[in-house]
Amino acid sequence: MIAISNALLYPAFAFLIGGLFLTLIPEKYKPTMVVTRKYFVIIVGSIVLLSLFRVFSVAHYVSTIFDLSIIDAMIRVLTSFNVGSVWLTICFISSILIAVLIFNKKDSFMGNYLSLFLSIALIIAISKGSHSASLEPSLGFIAHSIHYISVSIWVGILFVIGLCAKDERNWPAFLKWYTPLALAAVLILSLSGFFLMRGIVPEYTNSLMLTYGQFLLVKHLLFLVIILYAFINGIVIRKKLKEDPSFRPKKWLRLESFFILGILSVTAFMTETTPPHNVASTLERVEPTKIFEWFHGSVSANTTVVFDANVLTGLLLIVIFLCGFMVIQMAWRKWSLIYGALGGVSILVASYFLVMTAITVEHGIVSDGVVYTTIEEAIKGNNQVEEDLFIFQIGNRDENVVYVLYTVNHSQLISELLLKTENGFERITDSRLIIGGVPIKDSEHKIRTFLVTDGPWLQRGKEFTYVTFGYVQEPEEIAHVEIRYEGENKKVEVLNQSFFNISSSIVQWDPLHPILFYDKSGTEVGGYMRGFMESGAYCH
């Protein structure tokens, strides 16, 4: 309900500010308007009522927590909570504004100026209760106020002209002053928006994993579409009117207003979604958005989102530019407005797919936080039972991570990752790959390939990682093995009758991958092939 009230509150503020701003503009610089003071009084009253929904919401919560009646809870909220004091301030300013509107019967310049001033004061008052103001009481409050005022002036004038203009007289004169005003407003709201985003969403790319981040992305993409329509209404149509005075420009202004309503609605729903100040900690409490997982698979608190442009990125950019060019041509050639709307929607969808396909996820490494002096101690961990640990080989996974191939009591064959630190080694969570079943001491060979699509083994920037390792007793004297994946052939040295290899790809390889055994002379002396790859962390 709060989201719906906000979705109505934002256009109401915009219409009020835009309409009152236009009362200060001489008639020769704008189309003929049909906006009376009665409309403004109704809008101010609706602002008071719509902003009351948040007070009711908090009061309901307080009544539940403290077992109070709704009336007692309302009194407590109005007298003790910031949201209550903000609403009382709105009521006070609105009362004065309504009085000014009613008694300004002669439509005097000073009366109109005072009305606009009081309307801006309303925005400043409501900004006091914004999320950014709660994070940074001074700068956040100022930035939100500037942002809200800039949006209301730019959008409000657009709404009023699009809905309430009786004709299209003086359109070139209107565009002559409105276009630079709109440009200035867009520049100011963009700068203030970046400042607000820095405090609310410091991890923009990572926030795409969450509902709030997805809403924010759609909002920004809608903004780009609106900029295209603003270019059409401010530049293209001005030139078209010089060539064809019979051209009717108001319909394209209404189309721009339609997309602006979309962005205001998205913003309203964002107010009811938790802003992710820290994405990792947020993902520990809430589920990632399903649409992100549809694109990139399962994610966790250790997942990082990075941009990684590809061929599809370039193709979608071409599609977006072509759609933009076509929309401009539609306006110039006076095509039906439905085609212009479809063009805007196409740009929005293509832009969304561009962003979602131009990013990739990297699964971070999480350790147990316990520092062990040696690799042997790290592998044994806190297990105090005496076991026969034998390490076949150790190698570097990357700069700070080592892999260890080992066995305990010559039973299971295990590969594990350890994090190197200044003081020793830490065990990496969920990094053990285990070949169980018949003990290795009783087997001619134990060889498996693990197909990894997430977790600490997955190589950054890749979709699939293949971890192949094994222990070979028969045939004896093997010097190296050759692993023939679908995407590459790898020769791997054998140490202590064991071998280990990591390969990665962006496409999934065929599970059939022969492994050939070679002696010191390079002669093939045997081989092994398994018809599938392991998808879990344990296999027989």
Coordinates of C-alpha atoms in Angstrom, one line a residue:
M1 CA 0.0 0.0 0.0
I2 CA 2.9 2.4 0.8
A3 CA 4.3 1.7 -2.7
I4 CA 1.0 2.6 -4.3
S5 CA 0.6 5.8 -2.3
N6 CA 4.2 6.8 -3.3
A7 CA 3.4 6.0 -6.9
L8 CA 0.6 8.6 -6.7
L9 CA 2.5 11.0 -4.5
Y10 CA 5.4 11.6 -6.9
P11 CA 3.2 12.6 -9.9
A12 CA 1.1 14.8 -7.5
F13 CA 4.2 16.7 -6.4
A14 CA 5.4 17.0 -10.0
F15 CA 2.0 18.3 -11.3
L16 CA 1.8 20.8 -8.4
I17 CA 5.3 22.2 -8.9
G18 CA 5.1 22.1 -12.7
G19 CA 1.6 23.8 -12.8
L20 CA 2.6 26.5 -10.3
F21 CA 5.9 27.1 -12.2
L22 CA 3.9 27.7 -15.4
T23 CA 1.7 30.3 -13.7
L24 CA 4.9 32.5 -13.6
I25 CA 5.5 32.2 -17.3
P26 CA 3.9 34.8 -19.6
E27 CA 1.1 33.6 -21.9
K28 CA 3.1 34.2 -25.1
Y29 CA 5.7 31.7 -24.0
K30 CA 3.4 28.7 -23.5
P31 CA 0.3 27.0 -25.0
T32 CA -3.1 27.9 -23.7
M33 CA -3.7 26.2 -20.4
V34 CA -6.8 24.9 -18.7
V35 CA -5.5 24.6 -15.1
T36 CA -7.5 26.3 -12.3
R37 CA -6.6 26.9 -8.7
K38 CA -9.2 24.3 -7.7
Y39 CA -6.9 21.6 -9.3
F40 CA -4.0 22.8 -7.2
V41 CA -6.1 22.7 -4.0
I42 CA -7.2 19.1 -4.7
I43 CA -3.6 18.1 -5.4
V44 CA -2.3 19.6 -2.1
G45 CA -5.1 17.8 -0.2
S46 CA -4.1 14.5 -1.9
I47 CA -0.5 15.0 -0.9
V48 CA -1.5 15.3 2.7
L49 CA -3.6 12.2 2.5
L50 CA -1.1 10.1 0.5
S51 CA 1.8 11.0 2.9
L52 CA -0.4 9.9 5.8
F53 CA -0.2 6.2 4.6
R54 CA 3.4 5.9 5.8
V55 CA 2.3 7.3 9.2
F56 CA -0.5 4.7 9.4
S57 CA 2.0 2.0 8.5
V58 CA 4.4 2.9 11.3
A59 CA 1.5 3.3 13.7
H60 CA 0.3 -0.2 12.9
Y61 CA 3.7 -1.6 13.5
V62 CA 4.0 0.3 16.8
S63 CA 0.6 -0.9 18.0
T64 CA 1.6 -4.5 17.3
I65 CA 4.9 -4.2 19.0
F66 CA 3.8 -2.3 22.1
D67 CA 0.2 -3.7 22.3
L68 CA -1.4 -0.3 21.9
S69 CA -4.6 0.8 20.3
I70 CA -4.2 2.3 16.8
I71 CA -5.2 5.8 18.2
D72 CA -2.5 5.6 20.9
A73 CA 0.0 4.4 18.4
M74 CA -0.8 7.2 16.1
I75 CA -0.3 9.8 18.9
R76 CA 3.0 8.2 19.7
V77 CA 4.2 8.2 16.1
L78 CA 3.1 11.8 15.5
T79 CA 4.8 13.0 18.7
S80 CA 7.9 10.8 18.9
F81 CA 8.8 9.6 15.4
N82 CA 10.5 11.4 12.5
V83 CA 7.8 10.2 10.1
G84 CA 5.1 11.8 12.3
S85 CA 6.9 15.2 12.7
V86 CA 7.4 15.2 8.9
W87 CA 3.7 14.7 8.3
L88 CA 2.7 17.4 10.8
T89 CA 5.1 19.8 9.0
I90 CA 3.4 18.8 5.7
C91 CA 0.0 19.6 7.2
F92 CA 1.2 23.0 8.4
I93 CA 2.7 24.0 5.1
S94 CA -0.2 22.6 3.1
S95 CA -2.7 24.6 5.2
I96 CA -0.9 27.8 4.3
L97 CA -0.6 26.8 0.7
I98 CA -4.3 26.0 0.4
A99 CA -5.1 29.4 1.9
V100 CA -2.9 31.2 -0.5
L101 CA -4.4 29.4 -3.5
I102 CA -7.9 30.1 -2.4
F103 CA -7.4 33.8 -1.6
N104 CA -5.2 34.5 -4.7
K105 CA -8.3 35.1 -6.8
K106 CA -6.7 37.7 -9.0
D107 CA -3.9 35.3 -9.9
S108 CA -1.3 37.8 -8.8
F109 CA 2.4 37.2 -9.6
M110 CA 3.3 37.4 -5.9
G111 CA 0.6 35.0 -5.0
N112 CA 1.7 32.5 -7.6
Y113 CA 5.3 32.9 -6.6
L114 CA 4.5 32.3 -2.9
S115 CA 2.5 29.2 -3.9
L116 CA 5.5 27.8 -5.8
F117 CA 7.7 28.6 -2.8
L118 CA 5.4 26.8 -0.4
S119 CA 5.2 23.8 -2.8
I120 CA 9.0 23.6 -2.8
A121 CA 8.9 23.8 1.0
L122 CA 6.6 20.8 1.0
I123 CA 9.3 18.8 -1.0
I124 CA 12.0 19.9 1.5
A125 CA 9.8 18.8 4.4
I126 CA 9.1 15.3 2.9
S127 CA 12.8 14.9 2.1
K128 CA 13.5 15.1 5.8
G129 CA 12.0 11.7 6.2
S130 CA 13.8 10.1 3.2
H131 CA 16.2 7.2 3.5
S132 CA 19.2 9.2 2.4
A133 CA 18.4 11.8 5.1
S134 CA 18.5 9.0 7.7
L135 CA 21.9 7.9 6.5
E136 CA 23.5 11.4 6.2
P137 CA 21.2 13.9 8.0
S138 CA 22.8 17.0 6.4
L139 CA 24.2 16.1 3.0
G140 CA 21.7 13.3 2.4
F141 CA 18.7 15.6 3.2
I142 CA 20.1 18.4 1.0
A143 CA 20.8 16.0 -1.9
H144 CA 17.4 14.4 -1.8
S145 CA 15.7 17.8 -1.7
I146 CA 17.6 19.0 -4.7
H147 CA 17.0 15.7 -6.5
Y148 CA 13.2 15.8 -5.8
I149 CA 12.8 19.5 -6.8
S150 CA 14.8 19.0 -10.1
V151 CA 12.6 16.1 -11.0
S152 CA 9.4 17.9 -10.1
I153 CA 10.2 20.9 -12.2
W154 CA 11.4 18.9 -15.3
V155 CA 8.6 16.3 -15.1
G156 CA 5.9 18.5 -13.7
I157 CA 5.9 21.0 -16.6
L158 CA 5.9 18.1 -19.0
F159 CA 2.8 16.6 -17.3
V160 CA 0.9 19.8 -17.2
I161 CA 1.6 20.8 -20.8
G162 CA 0.9 17.2 -22.0
L163 CA -2.4 16.9 -20.1
C164 CA -3.8 20.4 -19.8
A165 CA -2.7 22.4 -22.9
K166 CA -5.8 23.3 -24.9
D167 CA -3.8 23.9 -28.1
E168 CA -0.3 23.9 -29.4
R169 CA 0.1 27.6 -29.9
N170 CA 3.5 29.2 -29.0
W171 CA 5.1 25.8 -29.1
P172 CA 8.5 27.0 -30.5
A173 CA 8.5 29.8 -27.8
F174 CA 7.7 27.2 -25.1
L175 CA 10.5 24.9 -26.3
K176 CA 13.0 27.8 -26.4
W177 CA 12.9 28.3 -22.6
Y178 CA 11.8 24.8 -21.5
T179 CA 14.6 22.8 -23.3
P180 CA 17.5 24.5 -21.5
L181 CA 15.5 24.4 -18.2
A182 CA 15.0 20.7 -18.7
L183 CA 18.7 20.1 -19.5
A184 CA 19.7 22.0 -16.4
A185 CA 17.2 20.0 -14.3
V186 CA 18.4 16.7 -15.8
L187 CA 22.0 17.6 -15.1
I188 CA 21.3 18.5 -11.5
L189 CA 19.2 15.5 -10.8
S190 CA 21.8 13.2 -12.3
L191 CA 24.6 14.7 -10.1
S192 CA 22.4 14.5 -7.0
G193 CA 21.3 11.0 -8.0
F194 CA 24.9 9.8 -8.2
F195 CA 25.5 11.3 -4.8
L196 CA 22.4 9.6 -3.3
M197 CA 23.3 6.3 -4.9
R198 CA 26.8 6.4 -3.4
G199 CA 25.3 6.3 0.1
I200 CA 22.4 4.0 -0.5
V201 CA 23.8 1.6 -3.1
P202 CA 27.7 1.7 -2.8
E203 CA 27.9 -1.6 -4.6
Y204 CA 25.9 -0.9 -7.7
T205 CA 27.0 -4.0 -9.8
N206 CA 26.7 -6.4 -6.9
S207 CA 23.2 -5.0 -6.1
L208 CA 21.9 -6.4 -9.4
M209 CA 21.7 -9.8 -7.5
L210 CA 19.0 -8.2 -5.3
T211 CA 15.5 -6.9 -6.0
Y212 CA 16.4 -3.3 -5.2
G213 CA 19.3 -3.5 -7.6
Q214 CA 17.1 -4.8 -10.4
F215 CA 14.6 -2.0 -9.8
L216 CA 17.4 0.5 -9.9
L217 CA 18.7 -0.9 -13.1
V218 CA 15.2 -0.7 -14.7
K219 CA 14.9 2.9 -13.4
H220 CA 18.2 3.9 -15.0
L221 CA 17.3 2.2 -18.3
L222 CA 13.9 4.0 -18.4
F223 CA 15.8 7.2 -17.8
L224 CA 17.9 6.6 -20.9
V225 CA 14.7 6.0 -23.0
I226 CA 13.2 9.2 -21.6
I227 CA 16.4 11.1 -22.6
L228 CA 15.8 9.9 -26.2
Y229 CA 12.2 11.2 -26.1
A230 CA 13.4 14.4 -24.6
F231 CA 15.8 14.8 -27.5
I232 CA 12.9 14.2 -29.9
N233 CA 10.7 16.7 -28.2
G234 CA 13.4 19.3 -27.6
I235 CA 15.4 19.2 -30.8
V236 CA 13.8 17.0 -33.5
I237 CA 10.3 18.4 -33.1
R238 CA 11.5 22.0 -33.0
K239 CA 13.1 21.5 -36.4
K240 CA 10.0 19.7 -37.7
L241 CA 7.8 22.6 -36.7
K242 CA 9.9 25.0 -38.8
E243 CA 9.5 22.7 -41.8
D244 CA 5.8 21.7 -41.1
P245 CA 3.8 24.1 -38.9
S246 CA 0.8 21.7 -39.0
F247 CA 2.8 19.1 -37.1
R248 CA 1.1 18.2 -33.7
P249 CA 3.9 17.8 -31.1
K250 CA 1.8 17.3 -28.0
K251 CA 1.3 13.6 -28.5
W252 CA 5.1 13.0 -28.3
L253 CA 5.2 15.0 -25.1
R254 CA 2.5 12.7 -23.7
L255 CA 4.5 9.6 -24.7
E256 CA 7.5 10.9 -22.8
S257 CA 5.2 11.5 -19.8
F258 CA 4.0 7.9 -20.0
F259 CA 7.6 6.6 -19.6
I260 CA 8.2 9.1 -16.8
L261 CA 5.2 7.7 -15.0
G262 CA 6.9 4.3 -15.4
I263 CA 10.1 5.6 -13.7
L264 CA 8.2 7.2 -10.9
S265 CA 6.3 3.9 -10.3
V266 CA 9.5 2.0 -10.2
T267 CA 10.9 4.5 -7.7
A268 CA 7.8 4.1 -5.5
F269 CA 8.2 0.4 -5.3
M270 CA 11.9 0.8 -4.5
T271 CA 10.9 2.7 -1.3
E272 CA 9.4 -0.6 0.0
T273 CA 12.5 -2.6 -0.8
T274 CA 15.5 -2.8 1.5
P275 CA 18.5 -0.8 0.1
P276 CA 21.6 -3.0 0.0
H277 CA 24.3 -1.0 1.8
N278 CA 26.3 -4.2 2.0
V279 CA 25.3 -6.7 -0.6
A280 CA 27.1 -9.7 1.0
S281 CA 25.4 -9.2 4.4
T282 CA 22.1 -8.6 2.7
L283 CA 22.4 -11.9 0.8
E284 CA 22.8 -13.7 4.1
R285 CA 19.3 -12.5 5.1
V286 CA 17.3 -12.4 1.9
E287 CA 17.1 -14.4 -1.3
P288 CA 18.7 -13.1 -4.5
T289 CA 16.3 -12.2 -7.3
K290 CA 15.1 -15.0 -9.4
I291 CA 15.7 -13.2 -12.7
F292 CA 19.4 -12.7 -11.9
E293 CA 19.8 -16.4 -11.1
W294 CA 18.0 -17.2 -14.4
F295 CA 20.8 -15.4 -16.2
H296 CA 23.8 -16.4 -14.1
G297 CA 22.9 -19.3 -11.9
S298 CA 22.9 -19.6 -8.1
V299 CA 24.7 -16.9 -6.2
S300 CA 25.7 -16.4 -2.6
A301 CA 27.1 -13.8 -0.2
N302 CA 30.5 -14.5 -1.6
T303 CA 29.5 -13.8 -5.2
T304 CA 30.9 -10.7 -7.0
V305 CA 29.4 -9.2 -10.2
V306 CA 31.8 -7.9 -12.8
F307 CA 31.4 -6.5 -16.3
D308 CA 32.7 -8.7 -19.0
A309 CA 31.6 -7.5 -22.5
N310 CA 31.3 -10.0 -25.2
V311 CA 30.1 -10.4 -28.8
L312 CA 26.4 -10.3 -27.8
T313 CA 27.1 -6.9 -26.1
G314 CA 28.2 -5.4 -29.4
L315 CA 25.2 -6.9 -31.2
L316 CA 22.7 -5.5 -28.6
L317 CA 24.4 -2.1 -28.8
I318 CA 23.8 -2.1 -32.6
V319 CA 20.1 -3.1 -32.0
I320 CA 19.7 -0.3 -29.4
F321 CA 21.2 2.4 -31.7
L322 CA 19.1 1.2 -34.7
C323 CA 15.9 1.3 -32.5
G324 CA 16.8 4.8 -31.3
F325 CA 17.3 6.0 -34.9
M326 CA 14.0 4.4 -36.0
V327 CA 12.1 6.1 -33.2
I328 CA 13.6 9.5 -34.3
Q329 CA 12.5 8.8 -37.9
M330 CA 9.0 7.8 -36.7
A331 CA 8.7 11.2 -35.0
W332 CA 10.0 13.1 -38.1
R333 CA 7.8 11.2 -40.5
K334 CA 4.7 11.5 -38.3
W335 CA 4.2 7.7 -37.8
S336 CA 1.5 6.5 -35.4
L337 CA 2.5 7.0 -31.7
I338 CA 2.1 3.3 -31.0
Y339 CA 5.2 2.6 -33.1
G340 CA 7.1 5.2 -31.1
A341 CA 6.0 3.5 -27.9
L342 CA 7.0 0.1 -29.2
G343 CA 10.4 1.5 -30.2
G344 CA 10.9 2.8 -26.7
V345 CA 9.9 -0.5 -25.1
S346 CA 12.3 -2.3 -27.5
I347 CA 15.2 -0.1 -26.4
L348 CA 14.3 -0.8 -22.8
V349 CA 14.3 -4.6 -23.3
A350 CA 17.4 -4.7 -25.4
S351 CA 19.3 -2.4 -22.9
Y352 CA 18.3 -4.7 -20.0
F353 CA 19.5 -7.8 -21.9
L354 CA 22.7 -5.9 -22.8
V355 CA 23.5 -5.3 -19.1
M356 CA 22.5 -8.7 -17.9
T357 CA 24.5 -10.5 -20.5
A358 CA 27.5 -8.1 -20.3
I359 CA 28.1 -9.1 -16.7
T360 CA 29.5 -12.3 -15.1
V361 CA 29.7 -13.6 -11.6
E362 CA 32.8 -14.5 -9.7
H363 CA 32.4 -16.7 -6.6
G364 CA 34.7 -15.5 -3.9
I365 CA 36.7 -17.6 -1.5
V366 CA 35.6 -18.0 2.2
S367 CA 38.0 -19.6 4.7
D368 CA 37.3 -20.9 8.2
G369 CA 39.3 -18.0 9.6
V370 CA 41.7 -20.3 11.6
V371 CA 45.4 -19.9 10.7
Y372 CA 47.5 -23.1 10.7
T373 CA 51.3 -23.0 10.6
T374 CA 51.7 -25.9 8.1
I375 CA 49.7 -27.4 5.3
E376 CA 49.5 -30.7 7.2
E377 CA 48.0 -29.0 10.2
A378 CA 45.5 -27.2 8.0
I379 CA 44.4 -30.4 6.4
K380 CA 43.9 -32.2 9.7
G381 CA 42.1 -29.1 11.1
N382 CA 40.8 -29.6 14.6
N383 CA 40.7 -33.4 14.3
Q384 CA 43.0 -34.6 17.0
V385 CA 42.7 -38.3 16.0
E386 CA 46.0 -39.7 14.7
E387 CA 45.6 -40.5 11.0
D388 CA 48.0 -41.6 8.3
L389 CA 48.1 -38.4 6.1
F390 CA 50.1 -38.6 2.9
I391 CA 50.4 -35.6 0.6
F392 CA 50.9 -36.6 -3.0
Q393 CA 51.5 -33.1 -4.4
I394 CA 51.0 -29.4 -3.7
G395 CA 50.6 -26.6 -6.3
N396 CA 49.4 -23.0 -6.8
R397 CA 45.8 -22.6 -7.8
D398 CA 46.5 -18.8 -8.1
E399 CA 48.6 -16.2 -6.3
N400 CA 47.1 -16.7 -2.8
V401 CA 45.5 -20.2 -3.1
V402 CA 47.2 -23.6 -3.1
Y403 CA 45.7 -27.0 -4.0
V404 CA 46.7 -30.1 -2.1
L405 CA 46.2 -33.6 -3.3
Y406 CA 46.3 -36.1 -0.5
T407 CA 45.0 -39.3 1.1
V408 CA 44.1 -40.3 4.6
N409 CA 44.9 -43.9 5.6
H410 CA 45.3 -44.6 1.8
S411 CA 41.6 -44.8 1.5
Q412 CA 40.0 -41.7 -0.1
L413 CA 41.7 -39.5 -2.7
I414 CA 41.1 -35.9 -1.7
S415 CA 41.8 -32.5 -3.4
E416 CA 41.5 -29.4 -1.3
L417 CA 42.2 -25.7 -1.5
L418 CA 44.0 -23.7 1.2
L419 CA 44.4 -19.9 1.5
K420 CA 47.9 -18.6 1.9
T421 CA 48.4 -15.9 4.5
E422 CA 51.3 -14.1 6.1
N423 CA 51.2 -16.4 9.1
G424 CA 50.3 -19.7 7.5
F425 CA 47.3 -21.4 5.8
E426 CA 43.5 -21.3 6.2
R427 CA 41.1 -23.9 5.0
I428 CA 38.8 -22.8 2.3
T429 CA 35.1 -23.6 2.9
D430 CA 33.4 -26.1 0.5
S431 CA 36.7 -26.8 -1.4
R432 CA 37.1 -30.6 -0.7
L433 CA 36.7 -32.8 -3.7
I434 CA 36.6 -36.5 -2.7
I435 CA 37.0 -39.8 -4.6
G436 CA 35.7 -42.5 -2.3
G437 CA 34.6 -46.1 -2.8
V438 CA 37.2 -48.8 -2.9
P439 CA 40.4 -47.6 -1.1
I440 CA 43.1 -46.4 -3.4
K441 CA 45.6 -48.9 -1.9
D442 CA 43.3 -51.7 -3.3
S443 CA 42.7 -50.1 -6.8
E444 CA 44.8 -50.1 -9.9
H445 CA 43.9 -46.5 -10.4
K446 CA 41.4 -43.9 -9.1
I447 CA 40.6 -41.1 -11.6
R448 CA 37.7 -38.7 -11.7
T449 CA 36.9 -35.3 -13.3
F450 CA 34.7 -32.9 -11.3
L451 CA 32.6 -30.4 -13.3
V452 CA 32.4 -27.2 -11.3
T453 CA 29.9 -24.4 -12.0
D454 CA 30.2 -22.5 -8.7
G455 CA 32.2 -22.3 -5.5
P456 CA 35.9 -21.7 -4.9
W457 CA 37.2 -24.0 -7.6
L458 CA 35.4 -22.1 -10.4
Q459 CA 37.9 -20.0 -12.3
R460 CA 37.1 -16.3 -12.6
G461 CA 35.5 -15.2 -15.9
K462 CA 34.6 -18.8 -16.8
E463 CA 31.4 -20.7 -16.7
F464 CA 32.8 -24.2 -16.3
T465 CA 35.9 -25.5 -14.5
Y466 CA 37.1 -29.1 -14.8
V467 CA 39.2 -30.5 -11.9
T468 CA 40.8 -33.8 -13.0
F469 CA 43.0 -35.8 -10.6
G470 CA 43.9 -39.4 -10.0
Y471 CA 46.2 -42.0 -8.4
V472 CA 47.7 -44.8 -10.6
Q473 CA 49.3 -48.0 -9.2
E474 CA 49.1 -50.0 -12.5
P475 CA 50.7 -49.7 -14.9
E476 CA 53.9 -48.7 -13.0
E477 CA 56.5 -46.1 -14.0
I478 CA 54.1 -43.6 -15.6
A479 CA 55.8 -40.3 -16.3
H480 CA 52.9 -38.2 -17.4
V481 CA 49.3 -38.4 -18.6
E482 CA 47.4 -36.7 -21.4
I483 CA 43.9 -35.5 -20.8
R484 CA 41.9 -35.1 -24.0
Y485 CA 39.1 -32.7 -23.2
E486 CA 36.8 -31.7 -26.0
G487 CA 38.2 -28.1 -25.8
E488 CA 41.9 -28.8 -25.2
N489 CA 44.5 -31.5 -24.7
K490 CA 46.6 -31.3 -21.5
K491 CA 49.8 -33.1 -20.7
V492 CA 50.2 -33.4 -16.9
E493 CA 53.3 -34.7 -15.0
V494 CA 52.8 -37.6 -12.6
L495 CA 54.2 -37.1 -9.1
N496 CA 54.1 -39.8 -6.4
Q497 CA 51.9 -41.9 -8.7
S498 CA 49.4 -39.0 -8.8
F499 CA 48.4 -36.3 -11.2
F500 CA 46.3 -33.1 -11.0
N501 CA 44.9 -30.7 -13.5
I502 CA 42.5 -27.7 -13.7
S503 CA 41.0 -26.5 -17.0
S504 CA 38.2 -24.0 -17.6
S505 CA 35.9 -23.0 -20.5
I506 CA 33.0 -20.7 -21.2
V507 CA 31.0 -23.5 -22.9
Q508 CA 30.5 -26.9 -21.5
W509 CA 32.6 -29.7 -22.9
D510 CA 31.5 -33.2 -23.8
P511 CA 31.9 -35.5 -20.8
L512 CA 33.9 -38.0 -22.8
H513 CA 37.6 -37.3 -22.2
P514 CA 40.1 -40.1 -22.6
I515 CA 43.1 -40.0 -20.3
L516 CA 46.2 -41.7 -21.8
F517 CA 49.2 -42.9 -19.7
Y518 CA 52.8 -42.5 -21.0
D519 CA 56.1 -43.7 -19.6
K520 CA 59.4 -41.8 -19.5
S521 CA 60.2 -42.6 -23.2
G522 CA 56.9 -41.2 -24.3
T523 CA 55.4 -44.5 -25.1
E524 CA 51.7 -45.0 -24.5
V525 CA 51.3 -47.7 -21.8
G526 CA 47.6 -47.5 -21.0
G527 CA 44.6 -45.3 -20.5
Y528 CA 41.3 -44.6 -18.8
M529 CA 38.0 -43.1 -19.9
R530 CA 34.9 -42.4 -17.8
G531 CA 31.6 -41.6 -19.6
F532 CA 30.6 -38.7 -17.4
M533 CA 31.9 -36.0 -15.1
E534 CA 31.1 -35.6 -11.4
S535 CA 28.8 -32.8 -10.5
G536 CA 29.0 -33.1 -6.7
A537 CA 31.9 -32.9 -4.3
Y538 CA 31.9 -36.6 -3.6
C539 CA 32.0 -39.6 -5.8
H540 CA 32.8 -43.4 -5.7

